[in-house]
Coordinates of C-alpha atoms (C1' of nucleotides) in Angstrom, one line a residue:
Chain J
M1 CA -24.9 13.8 -13.2
S2 CA -28.1 15.8 -12.8
K3 CA -29.0 18.3 -15.4
Y4 CA -27.3 21.7 -15.0
I5 CA -29.7 24.6 -14.2
P6 CA -28.4 28.1 -14.8
A7 CA -28.7 30.3 -11.7
S8 CA -29.5 33.6 -13.4
Q9 CA -30.6 35.3 -16.6
E10 CA -27.0 36.5 -16.9
E11 CA -25.7 33.0 -16.9
K12 CA -28.3 31.8 -19.4
D13 CA -27.2 34.6 -21.8
F14 CA -23.5 33.5 -21.2
L15 CA -24.2 29.9 -22.1
A16 CA -26.4 30.8 -25.1
S17 CA -23.6 33.0 -26.6
Y18 CA -20.8 30.6 -25.8
D19 CA -18.6 29.9 -28.8
P20 CA -16.7 26.6 -28.6
A21 CA -14.6 27.6 -31.6
K22 CA -12.5 30.0 -29.6
F23 CA -10.4 27.1 -28.3
A24 CA -7.7 25.4 -30.3
P25 CA -9.3 22.4 -32.0
V26 CA -8.6 19.1 -30.3
A27 CA -9.8 15.8 -31.7
V28 CA -10.6 13.0 -29.2
T29 CA -10.3 9.3 -30.2
V30 CA -11.1 6.2 -28.2
D31 CA -8.8 3.2 -28.8
V32 CA -9.3 -0.3 -27.3
V33 CA -6.6 -2.7 -26.2
L34 CA -8.5 -6.0 -26.6
L35 CA -6.7 -8.9 -25.0
T36 CA -7.7 -12.5 -25.2
I37 CA -5.9 -15.9 -24.9
R38 CA -5.7 -18.1 -28.0
D39 CA -3.7 -21.3 -28.0
G40 CA -2.0 -20.5 -24.8
Q41 CA -0.8 -17.1 -26.0
L42 CA -1.9 -13.7 -24.9
C43 CA -3.1 -11.9 -28.0
V44 CA -4.1 -8.3 -28.9
L45 CA -6.6 -7.3 -31.6
L46 CA -5.1 -5.1 -34.3
V47 CA -6.6 -3.6 -37.4
R48 CA -4.8 -2.6 -40.5
R49 CA -5.2 1.1 -41.2
G50 CA -7.0 1.8 -44.5
G51 CA -6.3 5.5 -44.6
Y52 CA -3.6 8.1 -43.9
P53 CA -1.7 8.5 -41.7
Y54 CA 0.2 5.3 -41.1
K55 CA -1.8 3.7 -44.0
G56 CA -1.2 0.0 -44.1
R57 CA 0.2 -0.2 -40.6
W58 CA -1.4 -2.2 -37.8
A59 CA -3.1 -0.2 -35.1
L60 CA -5.5 -0.6 -32.2
P61 CA -9.2 -0.6 -33.1
G62 CA -10.7 2.8 -32.4
G63 CA -12.3 5.9 -33.7
F64 CA -13.3 9.4 -32.9
L65 CA -15.4 10.1 -29.9
S66 CA -18.9 10.8 -31.2
S67 CA -20.7 13.8 -30.0
R68 CA -23.4 12.4 -27.8
E69 CA -21.6 9.4 -26.4
D70 CA -19.3 9.1 -23.4
A71 CA -16.0 7.4 -24.0
E72 CA -16.9 4.0 -22.5
T73 CA -20.0 3.8 -24.8
S74 CA -17.7 4.6 -27.7
A75 CA -15.4 1.9 -26.7
W76 CA -18.2 -0.7 -26.5
R77 CA -19.3 0.5 -30.0
E78 CA -15.8 -0.1 -31.4
L79 CA -15.7 -3.5 -29.8
A80 CA -19.1 -4.4 -31.3
E81 CA -18.0 -3.3 -34.8
E82 CA -14.7 -5.2 -34.7
T83 CA -15.8 -8.4 -32.9
G84 CA -19.6 -8.5 -32.6
I85 CA -19.5 -8.7 -28.8
E86 CA -22.2 -6.7 -27.0
R87 CA -22.0 -4.5 -24.0
G88 CA -21.5 -6.6 -20.9
D89 CA -19.9 -9.6 -22.7
A90 CA -16.4 -8.6 -21.8
H91 CA -14.5 -6.7 -19.1
L92 CA -13.9 -3.1 -20.1
E93 CA -12.0 -0.4 -18.2
Q94 CA -10.4 2.9 -18.9
L95 CA -6.6 2.5 -19.3
G96 CA -5.3 6.0 -19.7
T97 CA -5.3 9.0 -22.0
Y98 CA -2.4 9.8 -24.3
T99 CA -1.8 13.4 -25.1
A100 CA 1.6 13.9 -26.7
P101 CA 1.2 16.9 -29.0
D102 CA 2.7 15.2 -32.0
R103 CA 1.3 11.8 -31.7
D104 CA -0.9 12.3 -34.7
P105 CA 0.4 14.2 -37.7
R106 CA -3.0 15.4 -38.8
T107 CA -3.9 17.6 -35.9
R108 CA -3.9 17.6 -32.1
V109 CA -5.4 14.2 -31.2
V110 CA -6.0 13.0 -27.6
S111 CA -6.7 9.3 -27.3
I112 CA -8.6 7.8 -24.5
A113 CA -7.5 4.1 -24.3
Y114 CA -9.6 1.3 -22.9
L115 CA -8.6 -2.2 -21.9
A116 CA -10.9 -5.0 -22.7
L117 CA -10.5 -8.7 -21.7
L118 CA -12.6 -11.4 -23.1
P119 CA -12.6 -15.2 -23.6
D120 CA -11.4 -16.7 -26.8
V121 CA -14.6 -16.9 -28.7
A122 CA -15.3 -13.9 -31.0
A123 CA -13.8 -13.9 -34.5
P124 CA -12.7 -10.5 -35.5
T125 CA -14.6 -8.8 -38.3
A126 CA -13.2 -5.9 -40.2
G127 CA -15.0 -2.6 -39.7
D128 CA -15.6 0.3 -42.1
D129 CA -12.2 2.0 -41.6
A130 CA -10.1 -1.1 -41.4
A131 CA -9.0 -3.3 -44.3
D132 CA -8.3 -6.2 -42.0
A133 CA -8.5 -7.3 -38.3
E134 CA -6.4 -9.9 -36.6
F135 CA -5.3 -11.2 -33.2
F136 CA -1.5 -11.1 -32.7
P137 CA 0.4 -12.8 -29.9
V138 CA 1.8 -10.0 -27.8
A139 CA 5.2 -11.8 -27.6
N140 CA 5.7 -11.3 -31.3
L141 CA 5.0 -7.6 -31.2
R142 CA 8.4 -6.3 -30.2
S143 CA 9.6 -5.9 -33.8
A144 CA 6.2 -4.7 -35.2
K145 CA 6.0 -1.1 -36.1
L146 CA 2.5 0.0 -35.0
A147 CA 0.8 3.2 -35.9
F148 CA 0.9 6.2 -33.6
D149 CA 2.0 5.4 -30.0
H150 CA 0.0 2.2 -29.9
D151 CA 3.0 0.1 -28.9
Q152 CA 3.2 2.1 -25.7
I153 CA -0.6 1.8 -25.1
I154 CA -0.4 -1.9 -25.5
K155 CA 2.6 -2.1 -23.2
D156 CA 0.6 -0.2 -20.6
G157 CA -2.4 -2.4 -21.1
L158 CA -0.3 -5.6 -20.5
E159 CA 1.1 -4.2 -17.3
R160 CA -2.4 -3.2 -16.1
A161 CA -3.7 -6.6 -16.9
A162 CA -0.9 -8.4 -15.1
S163 CA -1.2 -6.1 -12.1
K164 CA -5.0 -6.4 -11.9
L165 CA -4.8 -10.2 -11.8
E166 CA -3.1 -9.9 -8.5
Y167 CA -5.8 -8.2 -6.5
T168 CA -9.0 -8.6 -8.5
P169 CA -10.8 -11.6 -9.9
L170 CA -10.3 -10.3 -13.4
A171 CA -8.7 -13.5 -14.6
T172 CA -12.2 -15.0 -14.9
A173 CA -12.8 -12.4 -17.7
F174 CA -10.5 -14.5 -19.9
C175 CA -12.5 -17.7 -19.2
G176 CA -15.8 -18.7 -20.5
P177 CA -18.9 -18.6 -18.3
V178 CA -17.8 -21.8 -16.5
F179 CA -14.2 -22.9 -16.1
T180 CA -11.9 -25.2 -14.2
I181 CA -9.2 -24.2 -11.7
S182 CA -6.7 -25.3 -14.3
D183 CA -8.3 -23.0 -16.9
L184 CA -7.9 -20.2 -14.4
R185 CA -4.3 -21.1 -13.6
R186 CA -3.4 -21.1 -17.3
V187 CA -4.7 -17.6 -17.5
Y188 CA -2.3 -16.5 -14.7
E189 CA 0.6 -18.4 -16.2
T190 CA 0.0 -16.8 -19.6
V191 CA -0.4 -13.3 -18.5
W192 CA 2.4 -13.5 -15.8
Q193 CA 4.8 -15.5 -17.9
N194 CA 5.3 -17.8 -14.9
D195 CA 4.6 -21.4 -14.1
L196 CA 2.5 -21.8 -11.0
D197 CA 2.3 -24.8 -8.8
P198 CA -1.1 -26.4 -9.5
A199 CA -1.7 -27.6 -6.0
N200 CA -0.8 -24.4 -4.3
F201 CA -2.8 -22.4 -6.8
R202 CA -5.9 -24.4 -6.3
R203 CA -5.7 -24.0 -2.5
K204 CA -5.1 -20.3 -2.8
V205 CA -8.0 -19.6 -5.2
L206 CA -10.4 -21.6 -3.2
S207 CA -9.4 -19.9 0.0
V208 CA -9.9 -16.3 -1.2
P209 CA -13.5 -15.4 -0.3
G210 CA -15.6 -14.6 -3.4
F211 CA -13.1 -15.5 -6.1
V212 CA -14.9 -18.5 -7.6
Q213 CA -17.9 -20.7 -6.6
P214 CA -18.7 -24.2 -7.7
A215 CA -20.8 -24.4 -10.8
A216 CA -24.1 -26.4 -11.0
A217 CA -22.7 -28.4 -13.9
A218 CA -20.8 -31.5 -12.8
T219 CA -17.3 -31.9 -14.2
R220 CA -15.5 -31.4 -17.5
R221 CA -13.3 -33.9 -19.3
G222 CA -10.8 -33.2 -22.0
G223 CA -7.5 -34.7 -22.9
P224 CA -5.8 -37.0 -20.4
G225 CA -6.3 -36.6 -16.7
A226 CA -9.1 -36.9 -14.2
P227 CA -12.3 -34.9 -14.9
A228 CA -12.2 -31.5 -13.3
A229 CA -14.8 -29.7 -11.2
V230 CA -16.1 -26.5 -12.9
Y231 CA -16.6 -23.1 -11.3
V232 CA -18.2 -19.8 -12.1
P233 CA -17.0 -16.3 -11.1
G234 CA -17.6 -15.3 -7.5
T235 CA -19.0 -12.0 -6.2
A236 CA -15.9 -10.4 -4.8
A237 CA -14.6 -7.3 -6.5
L238 CA -11.2 -7.5 -4.8
L239 CA -9.1 -10.5 -3.8
H240 CA -7.9 -10.4 -0.3
P241 CA -5.3 -11.4 0.4
P242 CA -4.1 -10.9 -3.2
L243 CA -2.2 -13.4 -5.4
L244 CA 1.3 -12.0 -5.8
R245 CA 3.4 -12.4 -9.0
P246 CA 6.4 -14.6 -8.3
S247 CA 8.4 -12.7 -10.9
L248 CA 8.1 -9.5 -8.8
R249 CA 9.1 -11.3 -5.6
A250 CA 12.3 -12.5 -7.2
K251 CA 13.2 -9.2 -8.7
L252 CA 12.6 -7.2 -5.6
K253 CA 14.5 -9.6 -3.3
D254 CA 17.6 -9.2 -5.4
T255 CA 17.7 -5.4 -4.9
P256 CA 17.4 -4.7 -1.2
Chain N
M1 CA 7.7 9.5 -30.1
S2 CA 9.9 10.0 -33.2
K3 CA 8.8 12.5 -35.7
Y4 CA 6.3 11.2 -38.3
I5 CA 7.5 11.1 -41.9
P6 CA 4.9 10.8 -44.6
A7 CA 5.6 7.8 -46.9
S8 CA 4.4 9.4 -50.2
Q9 CA 3.6 12.6 -52.0
E10 CA 0.0 11.5 -51.8
E11 CA 0.1 11.3 -48.0
K12 CA 1.9 14.7 -47.9
D13 CA -1.0 16.2 -49.8
F14 CA -3.5 14.5 -47.5
L15 CA -1.9 15.9 -44.4
A16 CA -1.6 19.4 -45.9
S17 CA -5.2 19.6 -46.8
Y18 CA -6.5 18.0 -43.6
D19 CA -9.3 20.1 -42.0
P20 CA -9.7 19.6 -38.2
A21 CA -12.9 21.5 -38.2
K22 CA -14.9 18.7 -39.7
F23 CA -15.1 16.9 -36.4
A24 CA -17.6 18.0 -33.7
P25 CA -15.7 20.4 -31.4
V26 CA -14.5 18.9 -28.2
A27 CA -12.7 21.0 -25.5
V28 CA -10.2 19.2 -23.3
T29 CA -9.4 20.4 -19.8
V30 CA -6.9 19.2 -17.2
D31 CA -8.0 19.1 -13.6
V32 CA -5.8 18.3 -10.6
V33 CA -6.8 16.5 -7.4
L34 CA -4.1 17.8 -5.1
L35 CA -4.0 16.0 -1.8
T36 CA -2.0 16.8 1.3
I37 CA -2.2 16.2 5.0
R38 CA -2.7 19.2 7.3
D39 CA -3.2 18.8 11.0
G40 CA -3.8 15.1 10.7
Q41 CA -6.5 15.5 8.1
L42 CA -6.4 14.6 4.4
C43 CA -7.1 17.7 2.5
V44 CA -7.9 18.6 -1.1
L45 CA -7.1 21.9 -2.8
L46 CA -10.2 23.6 -4.3
V47 CA -10.6 27.0 -6.0
R48 CA -13.7 29.1 -6.1
R49 CA -14.9 29.6 -9.6
G50 CA -14.9 33.2 -10.8
G51 CA -16.8 32.7 -14.0
Y52 CA -19.7 30.8 -15.4
P53 CA -20.8 28.1 -15.3
Y54 CA -21.0 27.1 -11.6
K55 CA -19.8 30.6 -10.7
G56 CA -19.0 30.9 -7.0
R57 CA -18.8 27.1 -6.5
W58 CA -15.7 25.3 -5.3
A59 CA -14.0 23.3 -8.0
L60 CA -10.7 21.4 -8.7
P61 CA -7.9 23.6 -10.0
G62 CA -7.6 23.1 -13.7
G63 CA -7.7 24.7 -17.1
F64 CA -7.9 24.0 -20.8
L65 CA -5.2 21.9 -22.4
S66 CA -2.9 24.2 -24.2
S67 CA -2.1 23.5 -27.8
R68 CA 1.5 22.6 -27.5
E69 CA 1.6 20.9 -24.1
D70 CA 0.9 17.3 -23.2
A71 CA -1.6 16.9 -20.3
E72 CA 1.0 16.2 -17.7
T73 CA 2.8 19.4 -18.4
S74 CA -0.5 21.2 -18.2
A75 CA -1.1 19.7 -14.8
W76 CA 2.3 20.8 -13.6
R77 CA 1.5 24.3 -14.8
E78 CA -1.8 24.3 -13.0
L79 CA 0.0 23.2 -9.9
A80 CA 2.6 25.9 -10.2
E81 CA -0.1 28.6 -10.7
E82 CA -2.1 27.5 -7.6
T83 CA 0.6 26.5 -5.2
G84 CA 4.0 27.6 -6.5
I85 CA 5.4 24.1 -6.5
E86 CA 7.7 23.2 -9.4
R87 CA 7.8 20.1 -11.6
G88 CA 9.3 17.3 -9.5
D89 CA 8.4 18.7 -6.1
A90 CA 5.3 16.4 -5.8
H91 CA 4.0 13.1 -7.0
L92 CA 1.8 13.5 -10.1
E93 CA 0.0 10.8 -11.9
Q94 CA -2.9 10.5 -14.3
L95 CA -6.1 9.6 -12.6
G96 CA -8.6 9.2 -15.3
T97 CA -10.6 11.0 -18.0
Y98 CA -14.2 12.1 -17.5
T99 CA -16.3 12.2 -20.6
A100 CA -20.1 12.4 -19.8
P101 CA -21.6 14.4 -22.6
D102 CA -23.4 16.8 -20.3
R103 CA -20.8 17.3 -17.7
D104 CA -20.2 20.9 -18.8
P105 CA -23.2 23.0 -19.9
R106 CA -21.1 25.2 -22.3
T107 CA -20.1 22.5 -24.8
R108 CA -18.6 19.1 -25.0
V109 CA -15.8 19.1 -22.4
V110 CA -13.6 16.1 -21.7
S111 CA -11.5 16.4 -18.5
I112 CA -8.2 14.6 -17.9
A113 CA -7.8 14.4 -14.2
Y114 CA -4.5 14.1 -12.4
L115 CA -3.7 13.1 -8.9
A116 CA -1.0 15.0 -7.0
L117 CA 0.3 14.2 -3.6
L118 CA 2.6 16.6 -1.7
P119 CA 3.8 17.4 1.9
D120 CA 2.1 20.1 3.9
V121 CA 4.2 23.0 2.9
A122 CA 2.9 25.1 0.0
A123 CA 0.3 27.8 0.8
P124 CA -2.2 28.0 -2.0
T125 CA -2.2 31.2 -4.1
A126 CA -5.2 32.2 -6.2
G127 CA -4.6 32.0 -9.9
D128 CA -6.1 34.2 -12.7
D129 CA -9.4 32.4 -13.0
A130 CA -10.0 31.7 -9.4
A131 CA -11.3 34.1 -6.8
D132 CA -9.9 32.0 -4.0
A133 CA -8.0 28.8 -3.2
E134 CA -8.2 26.7 -0.1
F135 CA -7.5 23.3 1.3
F136 CA -10.5 21.4 2.5
P137 CA -10.5 18.3 4.7
V138 CA -12.0 15.6 2.5
A139 CA -14.1 14.3 5.5
N140 CA -16.1 17.5 5.4
L141 CA -16.8 17.4 1.6
R142 CA -19.8 15.1 1.6
S143 CA -22.3 17.9 1.9
A144 CA -20.4 20.4 -0.3
K145 CA -21.8 21.0 -3.8
L146 CA -18.9 21.1 -6.0
A147 CA -18.8 22.2 -9.7
F148 CA -19.2 19.8 -12.5
D149 CA -18.5 16.1 -11.6
H150 CA -15.6 17.1 -9.4
D151 CA -17.0 15.3 -6.4
Q152 CA -16.7 12.0 -8.3
I153 CA -13.2 12.9 -9.5
I154 CA -12.1 13.5 -5.9
K155 CA -13.7 10.3 -4.7
D156 CA -11.8 8.4 -7.4
G157 CA -8.6 10.2 -6.4
L158 CA -9.1 9.2 -2.7
E159 CA -9.6 5.6 -3.6
R160 CA -6.6 5.7 -5.9
A161 CA -4.4 7.1 -3.2
A162 CA -5.6 4.6 -0.6
S163 CA -5.0 1.8 -3.0
K164 CA -1.6 2.9 -4.1
L165 CA -0.3 3.2 -0.5
E166 CA -0.7 -0.6 -0.4
Y167 CA 1.7 -1.6 -3.1
T168 CA 3.9 1.5 -3.8
P169 CA 6.1 3.6 -1.5
L170 CA 3.9 6.6 -2.4
A171 CA 3.2 7.5 1.2
T172 CA 6.6 9.2 1.3
A173 CA 5.2 11.8 -1.1
F174 CA 3.1 13.1 1.8
C175 CA 6.2 13.5 3.9
G176 CA 9.0 16.0 3.7
P177 CA 12.4 15.1 2.4
V178 CA 13.2 13.3 5.7
F179 CA 10.7 11.7 8.0
T180 CA 10.3 9.3 10.9
I181 CA 8.6 6.0 10.8
S182 CA 5.8 7.6 12.9
D183 CA 5.4 10.3 10.3
L184 CA 4.9 7.6 7.7
R185 CA 2.5 5.7 9.9
R186 CA 0.4 8.7 10.4
V187 CA 0.1 9.1 6.7
Y188 CA -1.2 5.6 6.4
E189 CA -3.6 6.1 9.3
T190 CA -4.9 9.3 7.8
V191 CA -5.5 8.0 4.3
W192 CA -6.8 4.6 5.3
Q193 CA -8.8 5.9 8.3
N194 CA -7.4 3.1 10.4
D195 CA -5.2 2.9 13.4
L196 CA -2.1 0.8 12.9
D197 CA 0.1 -0.9 15.5
P198 CA 3.3 1.2 15.8
A199 CA 5.5 -1.8 16.5
N200 CA 4.2 -3.9 13.7
F201 CA 4.2 -1.0 11.2
R202 CA 7.8 -0.3 11.9
R203 CA 8.8 -3.9 11.5
K204 CA 6.9 -4.1 8.2
V205 CA 8.2 -0.9 6.7
L206 CA 11.8 -1.7 7.5
S207 CA 11.5 -5.3 6.2
V208 CA 10.2 -4.3 2.7
P209 CA 13.2 -3.8 0.4
G210 CA 13.7 -0.3 -0.9
F211 CA 10.8 1.4 1.0
V212 CA 12.9 3.7 3.2
Q213 CA 16.5 4.1 4.1
P214 CA 18.1 5.7 7.1
A215 CA 18.9 9.4 6.7
A216 CA 22.3 10.9 7.3
A217 CA 20.8 13.2 9.8
A218 CA 20.7 11.9 13.4
T219 CA 17.3 12.0 15.1
R220 CA 14.4 14.3 15.5
R221 CA 12.8 15.4 18.7
G222 CA 9.4 17.0 19.1
G223 CA 6.8 16.8 21.8
P224 CA 7.1 14.1 24.4
G225 CA 8.7 10.8 23.7
A226 CA 12.1 9.5 22.8
P227 CA 13.9 11.1 19.8
A228 CA 13.1 9.2 16.5
A229 CA 15.4 8.1 13.8
V230 CA 14.8 9.8 10.5
Y231 CA 14.6 8.2 7.0
V232 CA 14.5 9.2 3.4
P233 CA 12.6 7.5 0.6
G234 CA 14.1 4.3 -0.8
T235 CA 14.6 3.3 -4.4
A236 CA 11.8 0.7 -4.8
A237 CA 8.9 1.6 -7.2
L238 CA 6.8 -1.2 -5.8
L239 CA 6.4 -2.6 -2.3
H240 CA 6.7 -6.4 -2.2
P241 CA 5.1 -7.8 -0.3
P242 CA 2.5 -5.0 -0.1
L243 CA 1.0 -3.5 3.0
L244 CA -2.7 -4.4 3.1
R245 CA -5.5 -2.2 4.4
P246 CA -7.0 -3.7 7.6
S247 CA -10.4 -2.3 6.6
L248 CA -10.5 -4.4 3.5
R249 CA -9.5 -7.5 5.3
A250 CA -12.3 -7.1 7.8
K251 CA -14.9 -6.3 5.1
L252 CA -14.0 -9.2 2.9
K253 CA -13.9 -11.8 5.6
D254 CA -17.5 -11.0 6.5
T255 CA -18.8 -11.9 3.1
P256 CA -17.3 -15.3 2.1
Chain Q
dA1 C1' 6.5 11.8 38.6
dC2 C1' 3.9 11.2 34.6
dA3 C1' 2.4 10.8 29.9
dA4 C1' 3.7 10.1 25.4
dT5 C1' 6.6 8.3 22.1
dA6 C1' 10.7 5.2 20.2
dG7 C1' 12.2 0.9 19.7
dT8 C1' 12.8 -4.3 20.8
dG9 C1' 11.1 -8.8 21.9
dT10 C1' 7.8 -12.7 22.0
dC11 C1' 4.1 -15.6 21.0
dT12 C1' 0.5 -17.4 17.8
dA13 C1' -2.1 -18.1 13.8
dT14 C1' -2.0 -18.0 9.0
dG15 C1' -0.5 -18.3 4.5
dA16 C1' 3.1 -19.5 0.8
dG17 C1' 5.8 -22.7 -1.3
dA18 C1' 7.9 -27.2 -2.0
dC19 C1' 6.7 -31.7 -2.6
dA20 C1' 4.6 -36.4 -2.0
dT21 C1' 0.6 -39.2 -2.8
dT22 C1' -3.6 -41.1 -4.7
dA23 C1' -7.2 -41.2 -8.1
dT24 C1' -9.0 -40.9 -12.7
dT25 C1' -8.9 -40.2 -17.4
dG26 C1' -7.1 -40.7 -22.8
dC27 C1' -4.0 -43.1 -25.6
Chain R
dG1 C1' 0.6 -50.0 -19.1
dC2 C1' 1.7 -45.1 -19.3
dA3 C1' 1.5 -40.3 -19.4
dA4 C1' -1.0 -36.5 -18.0
dT5 C1' -4.2 -34.2 -15.1
dA6 C1' -7.2 -33.6 -10.7
dA7 C1' -7.3 -33.4 -6.0
dT8 C1' -5.7 -33.9 -1.2
dG9 C1' -2.2 -34.0 2.3
dT10 C1' 2.1 -32.7 4.7
dC11 C1' 6.0 -30.2 6.0
dT12 C1' 8.7 -25.9 6.6
dC13 C1' 9.4 -21.2 6.6
dA14 C1' 8.1 -16.3 6.5
dT15 C1' 5.0 -13.0 7.9
dA16 C1' 1.1 -10.5 10.2
dG17 C1' -1.0 -9.3 14.2
dA18 C1' -1.5 -8.9 19.3
dC19 C1' 0.8 -7.4 23.0
dA20 C1' 4.4 -7.0 26.8
dC21 C1' 8.4 -4.5 27.9
dT22 C1' 12.2 -1.0 28.2
dA23 C1' 14.2 3.4 27.1
dT24 C1' 14.0 8.3 26.4
dT25 C1' 12.0 12.5 26.0
dG26 C1' 8.8 17.0 27.4
dT27 C1' 5.9 18.9 30.9

DNA sequence: ACAATAGTGTCTATGAGACATTATTGC
DNA sequence: GCAATAATGTCTCATAGACACTATTGT
């Protein structure tokens, strides 16, 4: 945005005398749903709350929007504080804004949630406000009583991630800088909770323009099996045609 | 969300003595991108600003988040004020939150944007704060200088709408309660800026489970041509397999 | 009669999915 | 040797897209 220039002296006076306090106070926080894959399980980063309210409960990492930052910058700052990753080391996108009037017992708090995806590398480090930080498999979260409405935010983040794997090359955000087709397939299988045919998956991925491209490095060996060719992310922002979740196909065919 | 219950007397005291004023003041507004199709053109509702800043400029309808409403309720209220439509008469979804620190010259203002889609019925009525309200074809908007960052918000809304037509039955939100397959096709053609083959479109729509279902009413005549069968929206929330934009297919095939 | 639209049928190319097959590794 | 993985090939079925064709309306 270009800088705003008042059109008249009258407007200048208006802006100079403007009093923000006349509106009901609203606090704005930025919370981050950080997803990664560890040991074949989709995990979310949670921190234990050190202060009231919900003291001692697990919650999403986050904090108040600081006065001269936009929300995305705040989200990157939270990520850096909790995990040490720098801006650009992960995928980060806005997830949604949560505004239920009673979602925070202190005062009216509106939370802008972000979704971050990153490879399994960074070890979480507890920030100022958090007594502890830990990755939890999302499958075990059903019974956990999280702070605020963070269970709903995580649920929305998981659905967003699963959906975006269909029509964007975002799955590469869960992999390291180079990866094999099998690495990529395991990401899909983990997020979608579906087994995929290795042969068909390979053919599909390689046929979508701009999804992946062969890496300069030769091959990678690990465990049993032939050595695998390695790839790096391609340039496409959208996958066309998309990969479609088998689970949805089955569900929707049943209810015509 | 269930009501929050403090766990201890200590926490009760904390909440009672909590002072919201210690945070930097942030104002939160809710703005609505209302799209409809008039005379074959995709149009967005704009209101002329009656006060500073950007006095006299066209802007999205919106207002400050009121203290006991969540943002979606505020968006419905804005819609009712500007167009008279009631909650449930249109499709409404959260679009995104805009947080650039200097996007409003008065003070820090965070805007939660909503996307609304509705059939061409409601005539806009000017609200309190707006001198005038009018539908503008989005194709003519490139040169218009809108208030705040509303040009970007509209752009994001258009992309969201085009994208959602692919994998949800949302196109029916632009139609009346009953519609013909051709009505639906014209919605896709207008939003996607693409001609679609009538025969293939019909076959595709009818083959996707839950997209549309035949209406009790017989047929509709209008202008030349045979009378058309009418349909009502189906029950599916997602289209599977989706309809894919021809424009994307062409673009992505060129850059492999 | 004519133009415009509704609706059906047909052909082809492509992609998805199921599955077999061969090659290469670690154990 | 054996199990596991990588990579390629084959077959079938469903779908998208192009397009011809008929039927029914308003003018």
